[in-house]
Short mmCIF file of N, CA and C in Angstrom, two decimals:
data_model
loop_
_atom_site.label_atom_id
_atom_site.label_comp_id
_atom_site.label_asym_id
_atom_site.label_seq_id
_atom_site.Cartn_x
_atom_site.Cartn_y
_atom_site.Cartn_z
N MET S 1 -35.95 21.74 -2.86
CA MET S 1 -34.68 21.11 -2.13
C MET S 1 -35.52 20.89 -0.45
N HIS S 2 -35.16 19.58 -0.03
CA HIS S 2 -35.51 19.46 1.14
C HIS S 2 -34.86 20.24 2.41
N PRO S 3 -35.41 20.66 3.41
CA PRO S 3 -34.81 21.15 4.58
C PRO S 3 -33.91 19.95 4.74
N LEU S 4 -32.78 20.87 5.53
CA LEU S 4 -31.75 19.83 6.50
C LEU S 4 -32.63 19.23 7.44
N ILE S 5 -31.96 17.80 7.62
CA ILE S 5 -32.57 17.14 8.81
C ILE S 5 -31.58 16.94 10.02
N PHE S 6 -31.81 17.54 10.88
CA PHE S 6 -30.76 17.59 11.95
C PHE S 6 -30.27 16.01 12.13
N LYS S 7 -31.24 15.14 12.66
CA LYS S 7 -31.02 13.79 13.27
C LYS S 7 -30.15 12.86 11.76
N GLU S 8 -30.64 13.52 10.61
CA GLU S 8 -29.95 12.37 9.45
C GLU S 8 -28.47 13.05 9.29
N VAL S 9 -28.30 14.75 9.19
CA VAL S 9 -26.89 15.46 9.16
C VAL S 9 -26.14 14.72 10.18
N LEU S 10 -26.52 14.38 11.59
CA LEU S 10 -25.46 13.72 12.82
C LEU S 10 -25.33 12.27 12.30
N SER S 11 -26.39 11.53 11.88
CA SER S 11 -26.07 10.23 11.44
C SER S 11 -24.85 10.28 10.49
N VAL S 12 -24.87 11.09 9.58
CA VAL S 12 -24.20 10.68 8.51
C VAL S 12 -22.82 11.29 8.47
N THR S 13 -22.54 12.55 9.39
CA THR S 13 -21.59 12.95 10.02
C THR S 13 -20.91 12.06 10.99
N MET S 14 -21.26 11.02 11.98
CA MET S 14 -20.82 10.17 12.80
C MET S 14 -20.78 8.75 11.91
N ILE S 15 -21.26 8.29 10.78
CA ILE S 15 -20.80 7.37 10.23
C ILE S 15 -19.74 7.69 9.47
N LEU S 16 -19.46 8.89 8.35
CA LEU S 16 -18.26 9.13 8.21
C LEU S 16 -17.27 9.27 8.98
N PHE S 17 -17.62 9.84 10.02
CA PHE S 17 -16.26 10.07 11.22
C PHE S 17 -15.98 8.73 11.61
N ALA S 18 -16.58 7.43 11.72
CA ALA S 18 -15.94 6.33 11.98
C ALA S 18 -15.31 5.70 10.81
N ILE S 19 -15.81 5.83 9.51
CA ILE S 19 -15.44 5.53 8.25
C ILE S 19 -14.15 6.17 8.25
N ILE S 20 -14.03 7.48 8.25
CA ILE S 20 -12.94 8.36 7.83
C ILE S 20 -11.74 7.68 8.78
N ASP S 21 -12.25 8.06 10.33
CA ASP S 21 -11.43 7.40 11.47
C ASP S 21 -9.88 8.12 11.24
N VAL S 22 -10.08 9.51 11.29
CA VAL S 22 -8.60 10.35 11.23
C VAL S 22 -8.10 10.32 12.93
N LEU S 23 -8.98 10.50 13.78
CA LEU S 23 -8.00 9.97 15.46
C LEU S 23 -7.53 8.64 15.10
N GLY S 24 -8.13 7.48 14.49
CA GLY S 24 -7.47 6.11 14.73
C GLY S 24 -6.33 6.32 13.59
N ALA S 25 -6.35 6.96 12.60
CA ALA S 25 -5.15 7.21 11.80
C ALA S 25 -3.92 8.28 12.55
N ILE S 26 -4.35 8.43 13.39
CA ILE S 26 -3.08 9.70 13.69
C ILE S 26 -1.79 8.96 14.06
N PRO S 27 -1.96 7.45 14.25
CA PRO S 27 -0.21 6.77 14.52
C PRO S 27 -0.19 6.78 13.18
N VAL S 28 -0.63 6.14 11.99
CA VAL S 28 -0.32 6.52 10.54
C VAL S 28 -0.10 7.66 10.22
N ILE S 29 -0.57 8.82 10.65
CA ILE S 29 -0.28 9.94 10.12
C ILE S 29 1.13 10.52 10.41
N ILE S 30 1.25 10.16 12.12
CA ILE S 30 2.59 10.35 12.73
C ILE S 30 3.95 9.88 11.85
N GLU S 31 3.34 8.55 11.40
CA GLU S 31 4.64 7.95 11.09
C GLU S 31 4.84 8.38 9.46
N LEU S 32 3.72 8.49 8.94
CA LEU S 32 3.78 9.63 7.37
C LEU S 32 4.74 10.60 7.38
N ARG S 33 4.35 11.48 8.69
CA ARG S 33 4.87 12.72 8.72
C ARG S 33 6.15 12.23 8.89
N GLN S 34 6.98 11.64 9.74
CA GLN S 34 7.98 11.15 9.78
C GLN S 34 9.18 11.00 8.74
N ARG S 35 8.18 9.67 8.32
CA ARG S 35 9.09 9.46 6.94
C ARG S 35 9.03 10.47 5.84
N ALA S 36 8.50 11.30 5.85
CA ALA S 36 8.10 12.38 4.64
C ALA S 36 8.96 13.56 5.27
N GLY S 37 9.67 13.43 6.03
CA GLY S 37 10.45 14.56 6.60
C GLY S 37 9.93 16.08 7.62
N GLY S 38 8.54 15.13 8.39
CA GLY S 38 8.06 16.12 9.06
C GLY S 38 7.22 16.98 9.05
N HIS S 39 6.59 17.20 7.48
CA HIS S 39 5.75 18.58 7.00
C HIS S 39 4.42 17.58 6.31
N ILE S 40 3.50 17.97 6.73
CA ILE S 40 2.04 17.83 6.05
C ILE S 40 1.53 18.95 5.50
N GLU S 41 1.08 19.01 4.58
CA GLU S 41 0.10 19.96 3.89
C GLU S 41 -1.24 19.88 4.02
N SER S 42 -1.47 20.32 5.58
CA SER S 42 -3.13 19.87 5.42
C SER S 42 -4.04 20.25 4.87
N GLU S 43 -3.93 21.78 4.36
CA GLU S 43 -4.82 22.51 3.59
C GLU S 43 -4.58 21.72 2.35
N LYS S 44 -3.81 21.14 1.66
CA LYS S 44 -3.90 20.61 0.38
C LYS S 44 -4.53 19.15 0.63
N ALA S 45 -4.23 18.52 1.53
CA ALA S 45 -4.91 17.11 2.00
C ALA S 45 -6.44 17.37 2.26
N SER S 46 -6.63 18.13 2.87
CA SER S 46 -7.95 18.39 3.45
C SER S 46 -8.99 18.81 1.96
N ILE S 47 -8.47 19.80 1.18
CA ILE S 47 -8.90 20.01 0.16
C ILE S 47 -9.46 18.60 -1.15
N ALA S 48 -8.13 17.93 -1.12
CA ALA S 48 -8.42 16.86 -1.90
C ALA S 48 -9.22 15.59 -1.11
N VAL S 49 -9.15 15.34 0.08
CA VAL S 49 -10.39 15.07 0.44
C VAL S 49 -11.78 15.45 0.35
N LEU S 50 -11.89 16.66 0.61
CA LEU S 50 -13.24 17.11 0.10
C LEU S 50 -13.69 17.02 -1.47
N VAL S 51 -12.80 17.32 -2.49
CA VAL S 51 -13.13 17.18 -3.45
C VAL S 51 -13.08 15.71 -4.00
N LEU S 52 -12.49 14.58 -3.61
CA LEU S 52 -12.69 13.29 -3.91
C LEU S 52 -13.98 12.68 -3.28
N MET S 53 -14.44 13.29 -2.33
CA MET S 53 -15.94 12.71 -1.49
C MET S 53 -17.00 13.16 -2.22
N ILE S 54 -17.00 14.68 -2.55
CA ILE S 54 -17.88 14.91 -3.13
C ILE S 54 -18.24 14.97 -4.71
N GLY S 55 -16.93 14.37 -5.11
CA GLY S 55 -16.84 14.21 -6.55
C GLY S 55 -17.72 12.68 -6.62
N PHE S 56 -17.26 11.84 -5.76
CA PHE S 56 -17.69 10.56 -5.63
C PHE S 56 -19.29 10.60 -5.25
N LEU S 57 -19.57 11.15 -4.82
CA LEU S 57 -20.64 11.26 -4.19
C LEU S 57 -22.09 11.78 -5.31
N PHE S 58 -21.11 12.64 -6.16
CA PHE S 58 -22.17 12.88 -7.33
C PHE S 58 -21.80 11.83 -8.70
N GLY S 59 -20.48 11.34 -8.87
CA GLY S 59 -20.20 10.46 -10.25
C GLY S 59 -19.71 9.43 -9.69
N GLY S 60 -19.65 8.86 -8.62
CA GLY S 60 -19.45 7.37 -8.36
C GLY S 60 -20.54 6.42 -8.84
N ASN S 61 -21.62 6.43 -9.19
CA ASN S 61 -22.86 5.78 -9.72
C ASN S 61 -22.09 5.91 -11.31
N GLU S 62 -21.89 6.98 -11.87
CA GLU S 62 -21.73 6.62 -13.26
C GLU S 62 -20.21 6.05 -13.58
N LEU S 63 -19.47 6.39 -12.71
CA LEU S 63 -17.75 5.71 -12.76
C LEU S 63 -18.07 4.28 -12.61
N LEU S 64 -19.03 3.87 -11.55
CA LEU S 64 -19.15 2.06 -11.76
C LEU S 64 -19.99 1.61 -12.72
N ASP S 65 -20.93 2.59 -13.25
CA ASP S 65 -21.41 2.35 -14.64
C ASP S 65 -20.72 1.94 -15.93
N ILE S 66 -19.91 2.92 -15.99
CA ILE S 66 -18.38 2.56 -16.61
C ILE S 66 -17.86 1.79 -16.70
N ILE S 67 -17.65 1.02 -15.57
CA ILE S 67 -16.69 -0.25 -15.35
C ILE S 67 -17.60 -1.44 -15.42
N GLY S 68 -18.76 -1.30 -15.37
CA GLY S 68 -19.62 -2.35 -15.30
C GLY S 68 -20.07 -2.87 -14.09
N LEU S 69 -20.04 -2.33 -13.04
CA LEU S 69 -20.27 -2.50 -11.78
C LEU S 69 -21.50 -1.91 -11.21
N ASP S 70 -22.29 -2.77 -10.03
CA ASP S 70 -23.30 -1.95 -9.74
C ASP S 70 -22.93 -1.52 -7.89
N VAL S 71 -23.67 -0.91 -7.53
CA VAL S 71 -23.39 -0.37 -6.01
C VAL S 71 -23.36 -1.18 -5.01
N SER S 72 -23.96 -2.26 -5.08
CA SER S 72 -24.28 -3.42 -4.54
C SER S 72 -22.80 -4.20 -4.30
N SER S 73 -22.12 -4.44 -5.26
CA SER S 73 -21.30 -5.09 -5.72
C SER S 73 -19.79 -4.12 -5.42
N PHE S 74 -19.91 -2.89 -5.62
CA PHE S 74 -18.83 -2.16 -4.80
C PHE S 74 -18.63 -2.02 -3.17
N ALA S 75 -20.05 -2.08 -2.71
CA ALA S 75 -20.41 -2.09 -1.11
C ALA S 75 -19.78 -3.22 -0.63
N ILE S 76 -20.12 -4.54 -1.07
CA ILE S 76 -19.61 -5.56 -0.69
C ILE S 76 -18.23 -5.70 -0.77
N ALA S 77 -17.22 -5.41 -1.87
CA ALA S 77 -15.90 -5.02 -1.81
C ALA S 77 -15.50 -4.15 -1.24
N GLY S 78 -16.31 -3.03 -0.79
CA GLY S 78 -15.64 -1.85 0.17
C GLY S 78 -15.75 -2.38 1.42
N SER S 79 -17.07 -3.24 1.76
CA SER S 79 -17.14 -3.68 3.09
C SER S 79 -15.92 -4.88 3.68
N LEU S 80 -15.86 -5.25 2.50
CA LEU S 80 -14.20 -6.45 2.80
C LEU S 80 -13.05 -5.46 2.94
N VAL S 81 -12.78 -4.47 2.26
CA VAL S 81 -11.72 -3.70 2.65
C VAL S 81 -11.68 -2.98 3.89
N ILE S 82 -12.76 -2.15 4.39
CA ILE S 82 -13.32 -1.88 5.78
C ILE S 82 -12.91 -2.74 6.52
N PHE S 83 -13.23 -4.38 6.59
CA PHE S 83 -13.19 -5.06 7.07
C PHE S 83 -11.93 -5.34 7.82
N ILE S 84 -11.13 -5.38 6.29
CA ILE S 84 -9.39 -5.77 6.71
C ILE S 84 -8.68 -4.38 7.26
N ILE S 85 -8.95 -3.50 7.44
CA ILE S 85 -8.67 -2.30 7.77
C ILE S 85 -8.86 -2.36 9.05
N ALA S 86 -10.12 -2.52 9.25
CA ALA S 86 -10.65 -2.70 11.30
C ALA S 86 -9.52 -3.87 11.78
N MET S 87 -9.86 -5.18 11.25
CA MET S 87 -8.65 -5.98 11.85
C MET S 87 -7.66 -5.66 11.77
N GLU S 88 -6.73 -4.74 10.92
CA GLU S 88 -5.55 -3.98 11.34
C GLU S 88 -5.50 -3.08 12.67
N MET S 89 -6.44 -2.51 12.47
CA MET S 89 -6.34 -1.47 13.61
C MET S 89 -6.94 -2.10 15.28
N VAL S 90 -7.86 -3.83 14.81
CA VAL S 90 -8.01 -4.21 16.28
C VAL S 90 -6.58 -5.04 16.59
N LEU S 91 -6.27 -5.64 15.52
CA LEU S 91 -5.01 -7.03 15.86
C LEU S 91 -3.68 -6.14 16.02
N GLY S 92 -3.54 -4.97 15.42
CA GLY S 92 -1.97 -4.37 14.96
C GLY S 92 -1.39 -4.94 13.99
N ALA S 93 -1.46 -5.87 13.29
CA ALA S 93 -1.20 -6.26 11.98
C ALA S 93 -1.10 -5.41 10.92
N LYS S 94 -0.05 -5.67 9.88
CA LYS S 94 -0.23 -4.85 8.80
C LYS S 94 -0.57 -5.70 7.73
N PHE S 95 -1.83 -5.63 6.98
CA PHE S 95 -2.19 -6.44 5.97
C PHE S 95 -1.70 -5.71 4.39
N PHE S 96 -2.06 -4.43 4.21
CA PHE S 96 -1.22 -3.37 3.39
C PHE S 96 -0.16 -3.21 3.48
N LYS S 97 0.32 -3.55 2.32
CA LYS S 97 1.78 -3.02 1.98
C LYS S 97 1.89 -1.78 1.15
N GLU S 98 2.70 -0.56 1.59
CA GLU S 98 2.77 0.18 0.23
C GLU S 98 3.86 1.04 0.32
N GLU S 99 4.77 1.47 -0.54
CA GLU S 99 5.87 2.06 -0.70
C GLU S 99 5.57 3.69 -0.49
N MET S 100 6.47 4.13 0.19
CA MET S 100 6.24 5.87 0.35
C MET S 100 6.85 6.54 -0.82
N PRO S 101 5.81 7.36 -1.40
CA PRO S 101 6.17 8.48 -2.08
C PRO S 101 6.78 9.68 -1.46
N GLU S 102 7.11 10.41 -2.18
CA GLU S 102 8.01 11.75 -1.86
C GLU S 102 6.99 12.51 -1.29
N THR S 103 5.88 12.75 -1.81
CA THR S 103 4.93 14.11 -0.98
C THR S 103 4.08 13.08 -0.58
N ILE S 104 3.41 13.21 0.61
CA ILE S 104 2.41 12.57 1.21
C ILE S 104 0.90 13.05 1.33
N SER S 105 0.69 14.29 1.21
CA SER S 105 -0.45 15.36 1.35
C SER S 105 -1.49 14.53 0.52
N ILE S 106 -1.41 14.23 -0.69
CA ILE S 106 -2.53 13.67 -1.56
C ILE S 106 -2.62 12.23 -1.57
N VAL S 107 -1.62 11.82 -2.06
CA VAL S 107 -1.26 9.93 -2.00
C VAL S 107 -0.24 9.85 -1.06
N PRO S 108 -0.30 8.99 0.17
CA PRO S 108 -1.24 7.91 0.43
C PRO S 108 -2.37 8.94 1.42
N LEU S 109 -2.16 10.45 1.99
CA LEU S 109 -2.75 10.58 3.18
C LEU S 109 -4.15 10.96 2.55
N ALA S 110 -4.50 11.56 1.44
CA ALA S 110 -5.75 12.10 1.05
C ALA S 110 -6.44 11.10 0.67
N PHE S 111 -5.69 10.28 -0.49
CA PHE S 111 -6.47 8.86 -0.67
C PHE S 111 -5.16 8.11 -0.96
N PRO S 112 -5.24 6.81 -0.11
CA PRO S 112 -6.63 6.34 0.27
C PRO S 112 -6.75 6.31 1.67
N LEU S 113 -6.06 6.68 2.36
CA LEU S 113 -5.66 6.95 3.91
C LEU S 113 -7.23 7.42 4.43
N ILE S 114 -7.68 8.52 4.22
CA ILE S 114 -8.72 9.35 4.45
C ILE S 114 -9.76 9.26 3.61
N ALA S 115 -10.00 9.24 2.36
CA ALA S 115 -10.75 9.23 1.45
C ALA S 115 -10.70 8.00 0.72
N GLY S 116 -10.75 7.04 1.07
CA GLY S 116 -10.40 5.60 0.21
C GLY S 116 -11.51 4.89 -0.29
N ALA S 117 -11.52 3.64 -0.23
CA ALA S 117 -12.37 2.68 -0.75
C ALA S 117 -13.54 2.62 0.15
N GLY S 118 -13.42 2.42 1.16
CA GLY S 118 -14.04 2.49 2.58
C GLY S 118 -15.34 3.72 2.54
N THR S 119 -14.75 4.81 2.44
CA THR S 119 -15.35 6.27 2.51
C THR S 119 -16.33 6.17 1.30
N MET S 120 -15.88 5.75 0.28
CA MET S 120 -16.28 5.95 -0.91
C MET S 120 -17.45 5.12 -1.24
N THR S 121 -17.30 3.89 -0.58
CA THR S 121 -18.71 2.99 -0.40
C THR S 121 -19.35 3.58 0.30
N THR S 122 -19.00 3.72 1.48
CA THR S 122 -19.98 4.59 2.58
C THR S 122 -21.01 5.76 1.67
N LEU S 123 -20.09 6.31 1.08
CA LEU S 123 -21.08 7.47 0.31
C LEU S 123 -22.04 7.26 -0.32
N LEU S 124 -21.45 5.94 -1.34
CA LEU S 124 -22.71 5.50 -2.11
C LEU S 124 -23.75 4.99 -1.46
N SER S 125 -23.54 4.14 -0.45
CA SER S 125 -24.58 3.50 0.68
C SER S 125 -25.48 4.75 1.34
N LEU S 126 -25.05 5.84 1.36
CA LEU S 126 -25.46 6.99 2.17
C LEU S 126 -26.64 7.68 1.40
N LYS S 127 -25.99 7.54 -0.02
CA LYS S 127 -26.77 8.01 -0.84
C LYS S 127 -28.17 7.38 -1.09
N SER S 128 -28.23 6.57 -1.19
CA SER S 128 -29.76 5.42 -0.91
C SER S 128 -30.47 5.75 0.17
N GLN S 129 -29.86 6.26 1.35
CA GLN S 129 -30.96 6.19 2.54
C GLN S 129 -30.85 7.54 2.88
N TYR S 130 -29.74 8.49 2.61
CA TYR S 130 -30.42 10.05 3.09
C TYR S 130 -30.13 10.99 2.32
N GLN S 131 -30.67 12.02 2.53
CA GLN S 131 -30.68 13.16 1.33
C GLN S 131 -29.40 13.46 1.04
N THR S 132 -29.26 14.06 -0.46
CA THR S 132 -27.69 14.52 -0.68
C THR S 132 -26.95 15.89 0.27
N GLN S 133 -28.36 16.96 0.15
CA GLN S 133 -27.75 17.84 1.31
C GLN S 133 -27.19 17.63 2.64
N ASP S 134 -27.71 16.56 3.24
CA ASP S 134 -27.28 16.26 4.69
C ASP S 134 -26.16 15.53 4.42
N ILE S 135 -25.83 14.76 3.30
CA ILE S 135 -24.51 13.87 3.06
C ILE S 135 -23.58 15.08 2.96
N LEU S 136 -23.92 15.75 2.31
CA LEU S 136 -23.52 17.29 1.97
C LEU S 136 -22.20 17.96 3.59
N VAL S 137 -23.55 18.21 4.28
CA VAL S 137 -23.11 18.61 5.45
C VAL S 137 -21.88 17.92 6.29
N GLY S 138 -22.24 16.68 6.44
CA GLY S 138 -21.73 15.45 6.64
C GLY S 138 -20.10 15.53 6.45
N ILE S 139 -20.21 15.62 5.02
CA ILE S 139 -18.81 15.37 4.55
C ILE S 139 -18.02 16.90 4.68
N VAL S 140 -18.50 17.94 4.56
CA VAL S 140 -17.94 19.18 4.97
C VAL S 140 -17.60 19.36 6.37
N ALA S 141 -18.24 18.80 7.29
CA ALA S 141 -17.99 18.79 8.80
C ALA S 141 -16.79 17.89 9.26
N ASN S 142 -17.07 16.26 8.38
CA ASN S 142 -15.71 15.98 8.53
C ASN S 142 -14.65 16.21 8.15
N THR S 143 -14.45 17.09 6.87
CA THR S 143 -13.02 17.73 6.15
C THR S 143 -12.53 18.54 7.09
N LEU S 144 -13.38 19.46 7.98
CA LEU S 144 -12.86 20.32 8.61
C LEU S 144 -12.51 19.99 9.89
N PHE S 145 -13.05 18.47 10.38
CA PHE S 145 -12.37 17.84 11.58
C PHE S 145 -11.27 17.21 10.92
N VAL S 146 -10.99 16.50 9.98
CA VAL S 146 -9.92 16.17 9.46
C VAL S 146 -8.68 17.20 9.47
N TYR S 147 -9.01 18.35 8.81
CA TYR S 147 -8.28 19.76 8.77
C TYR S 147 -7.39 19.88 9.93
N LEU S 148 -8.26 19.77 11.00
CA LEU S 148 -8.28 20.50 12.20
C LEU S 148 -6.82 19.32 12.56
N VAL S 149 -7.13 17.83 12.58
CA VAL S 149 -6.27 16.73 13.09
C VAL S 149 -5.25 16.93 12.69
N LEU S 150 -5.22 17.21 10.96
CA LEU S 150 -3.91 17.43 10.50
C LEU S 150 -2.92 18.47 10.60
N LYS S 151 -3.55 19.69 11.13
CA LYS S 151 -3.13 20.64 11.58
C LYS S 151 -2.51 20.82 13.07
N ASN S 152 -2.85 19.93 13.92
CA ASN S 152 -2.68 19.85 14.87
C ASN S 152 -2.08 18.60 15.32
N VAL S 153 -1.23 17.71 14.37
CA VAL S 153 -0.88 16.44 14.83
C VAL S 153 0.08 16.18 15.93
N LYS S 154 0.88 17.35 15.85
CA LYS S 154 2.09 17.20 16.65
C LYS S 154 1.60 17.53 18.28
N TRP S 155 0.73 18.05 18.18
CA TRP S 155 -0.04 18.77 19.40
C TRP S 155 -0.61 17.38 20.13
N LEU S 156 -1.18 16.86 19.12
CA LEU S 156 -2.32 15.48 19.62
C LEU S 156 -1.44 14.47 19.79
N GLU S 157 -0.25 14.40 19.25
CA GLU S 157 0.42 13.13 19.48
C GLU S 157 1.34 13.10 21.15
N ARG S 158 1.28 14.33 21.44
CA ARG S 158 1.82 14.76 23.08
C ARG S 158 0.59 14.52 23.90
N LEU S 159 -0.79 14.90 23.38
CA LEU S 159 -1.88 14.94 24.42
C LEU S 159 -2.42 13.10 24.45
N PHE S 160 -2.77 12.57 23.42
CA PHE S 160 -2.82 11.52 23.72
C PHE S 160 -1.74 10.33 23.77
N GLY S 161 -0.42 10.73 23.55
CA GLY S 161 0.23 9.72 24.18
C GLY S 161 0.28 8.31 23.27
N LYS S 162 1.60 7.44 23.47
CA LYS S 162 1.04 6.29 22.86
C LYS S 162 -0.19 5.27 23.20
N THR S 163 -0.39 5.40 24.47
CA THR S 163 -1.19 4.51 25.03
C THR S 163 -2.68 4.93 24.56
N GLY S 164 -2.62 6.26 24.67
CA GLY S 164 -4.30 6.87 24.15
C GLY S 164 -4.56 6.67 22.92
N ILE S 165 -3.62 6.74 21.96
CA ILE S 165 -3.75 6.58 20.39
C ILE S 165 -4.02 4.79 20.29
N ASN S 166 -3.27 4.22 21.00
CA ASN S 166 -3.45 2.47 20.76
C ASN S 166 -4.94 2.27 21.07
N ILE S 167 -5.61 3.08 22.33
CA ILE S 167 -6.55 2.60 22.88
C ILE S 167 -7.55 3.57 21.75
N LEU S 168 -7.54 4.83 20.96
CA LEU S 168 -8.23 5.17 19.82
C LEU S 168 -8.46 4.38 18.92
N ARG S 169 -7.13 3.84 18.49
CA ARG S 169 -7.33 2.90 17.09
C ARG S 169 -8.20 1.81 17.19
N LYS S 170 -7.91 1.20 18.61
CA LYS S 170 -8.23 -0.37 19.05
C LYS S 170 -10.22 -0.22 18.77
N ALA S 171 -10.66 1.20 19.54
CA ALA S 171 -12.01 1.47 19.66
C ALA S 171 -12.43 1.53 18.29
N PHE S 172 -11.78 2.43 17.45
CA PHE S 172 -12.61 2.93 16.33
C PHE S 172 -12.24 1.88 15.32
N GLY S 173 -11.46 0.59 15.82
CA GLY S 173 -11.49 -0.64 14.80
C GLY S 173 -12.65 -1.34 15.04
N VAL S 174 -12.90 -1.46 16.31
CA VAL S 174 -14.28 -2.04 16.52
C VAL S 174 -15.37 -1.54 16.06
N ILE S 175 -15.28 -0.51 16.22
CA ILE S 175 -16.55 0.52 15.40
C ILE S 175 -16.82 0.05 13.73
N LEU S 176 -15.48 -0.11 13.21
CA LEU S 176 -15.60 -0.06 11.76
C LEU S 176 -15.74 -1.67 11.66
N LEU S 177 -15.71 -2.63 12.35
CA LEU S 177 -15.88 -3.77 12.31
C LEU S 177 -17.39 -4.02 12.18
N ALA S 178 -18.20 -3.13 13.19
CA ALA S 178 -19.51 -3.26 13.03
C ALA S 178 -19.97 -2.72 11.63
N ILE S 179 -19.41 -1.43 11.33
CA ILE S 179 -19.75 -0.88 9.98
C ILE S 179 -19.86 -1.59 9.05
N ALA S 180 -18.69 -2.50 8.58
CA ALA S 180 -18.51 -3.11 7.44
C ALA S 180 -19.29 -4.21 7.58
N ILE S 181 -19.64 -5.20 8.79
CA ILE S 181 -20.34 -6.06 8.75
C ILE S 181 -22.00 -5.49 8.47
N LYS S 182 -22.35 -4.74 8.89
CA LYS S 182 -23.97 -3.98 8.55
C LYS S 182 -23.56 -3.73 6.99
N LEU S 183 -22.53 -3.40 6.37
CA LEU S 183 -22.59 -3.04 4.89
C LEU S 183 -22.44 -4.31 4.48
N PHE S 184 -22.08 -5.23 4.70
CA PHE S 184 -21.88 -6.46 3.89
C PHE S 184 -23.43 -7.30 3.93
N ARG S 185 -24.03 -6.96 5.31
CA ARG S 185 -24.99 -7.64 5.28
C ARG S 185 -26.35 -7.24 4.67
N SER S 186 -26.35 -5.60 4.76
CA SER S 186 -27.44 -5.00 3.80
C SER S 186 -27.47 -4.78 2.36
N ASN S 187 -26.18 -5.54 1.91
CA ASN S 187 -26.22 -5.34 0.20
C ASN S 187 -25.90 -6.97 -0.16
N THR S 188 -25.85 -7.99 0.75
CA THR S 188 -25.90 -9.23 0.55
C THR S 188 -27.20 -9.61 0.93
N HIS S 189 -28.05 -9.13 1.73
CA HIS S 189 -29.22 -9.17 1.90
C HIS S 189 -29.41 -10.48 2.86
N LEU S 190 -28.15 -10.80 3.67
CA LEU S 190 -28.15 -11.74 4.71
C LEU S 190 -29.01 -11.33 5.82
#
């Protein structure tokens, strides 16, 4: 096993942080919490996020093989999804319409809001560029951060206020746009 490379761990952690965008999702999490009666099971959601990301890191390629897709095609599709999500964040428009289930901790919170197609695509792309153990550390660090945000969402809502949350959403939207374009370009070789 190779030693952890701090620079790679930091890069992976920051890339996943921008893709997961739990800070930018705070307005959505607040809305989901209100629709679900005010309670989010942060432990359950965080464990689901961790299991989904680690499972896809190790089994994503095999899953894609079973359904006849290559990583580049999945990455291009994921880049388009990330692009649309980023456009939603920047423009404040809603392109995705979803029905609200009775419990929100797993669906739609853990999947697809936090560990969605963009995160899964990013994990496969990271796997080709970074060591697996560095990616695992980045996944765990982000899952801990997701847990802290979910556990303290009421406090964060008061701290940032509406204006602060909107600024965070727009800033992370621009970062996601850049990531989507980079992901698209690297997999189409443009």
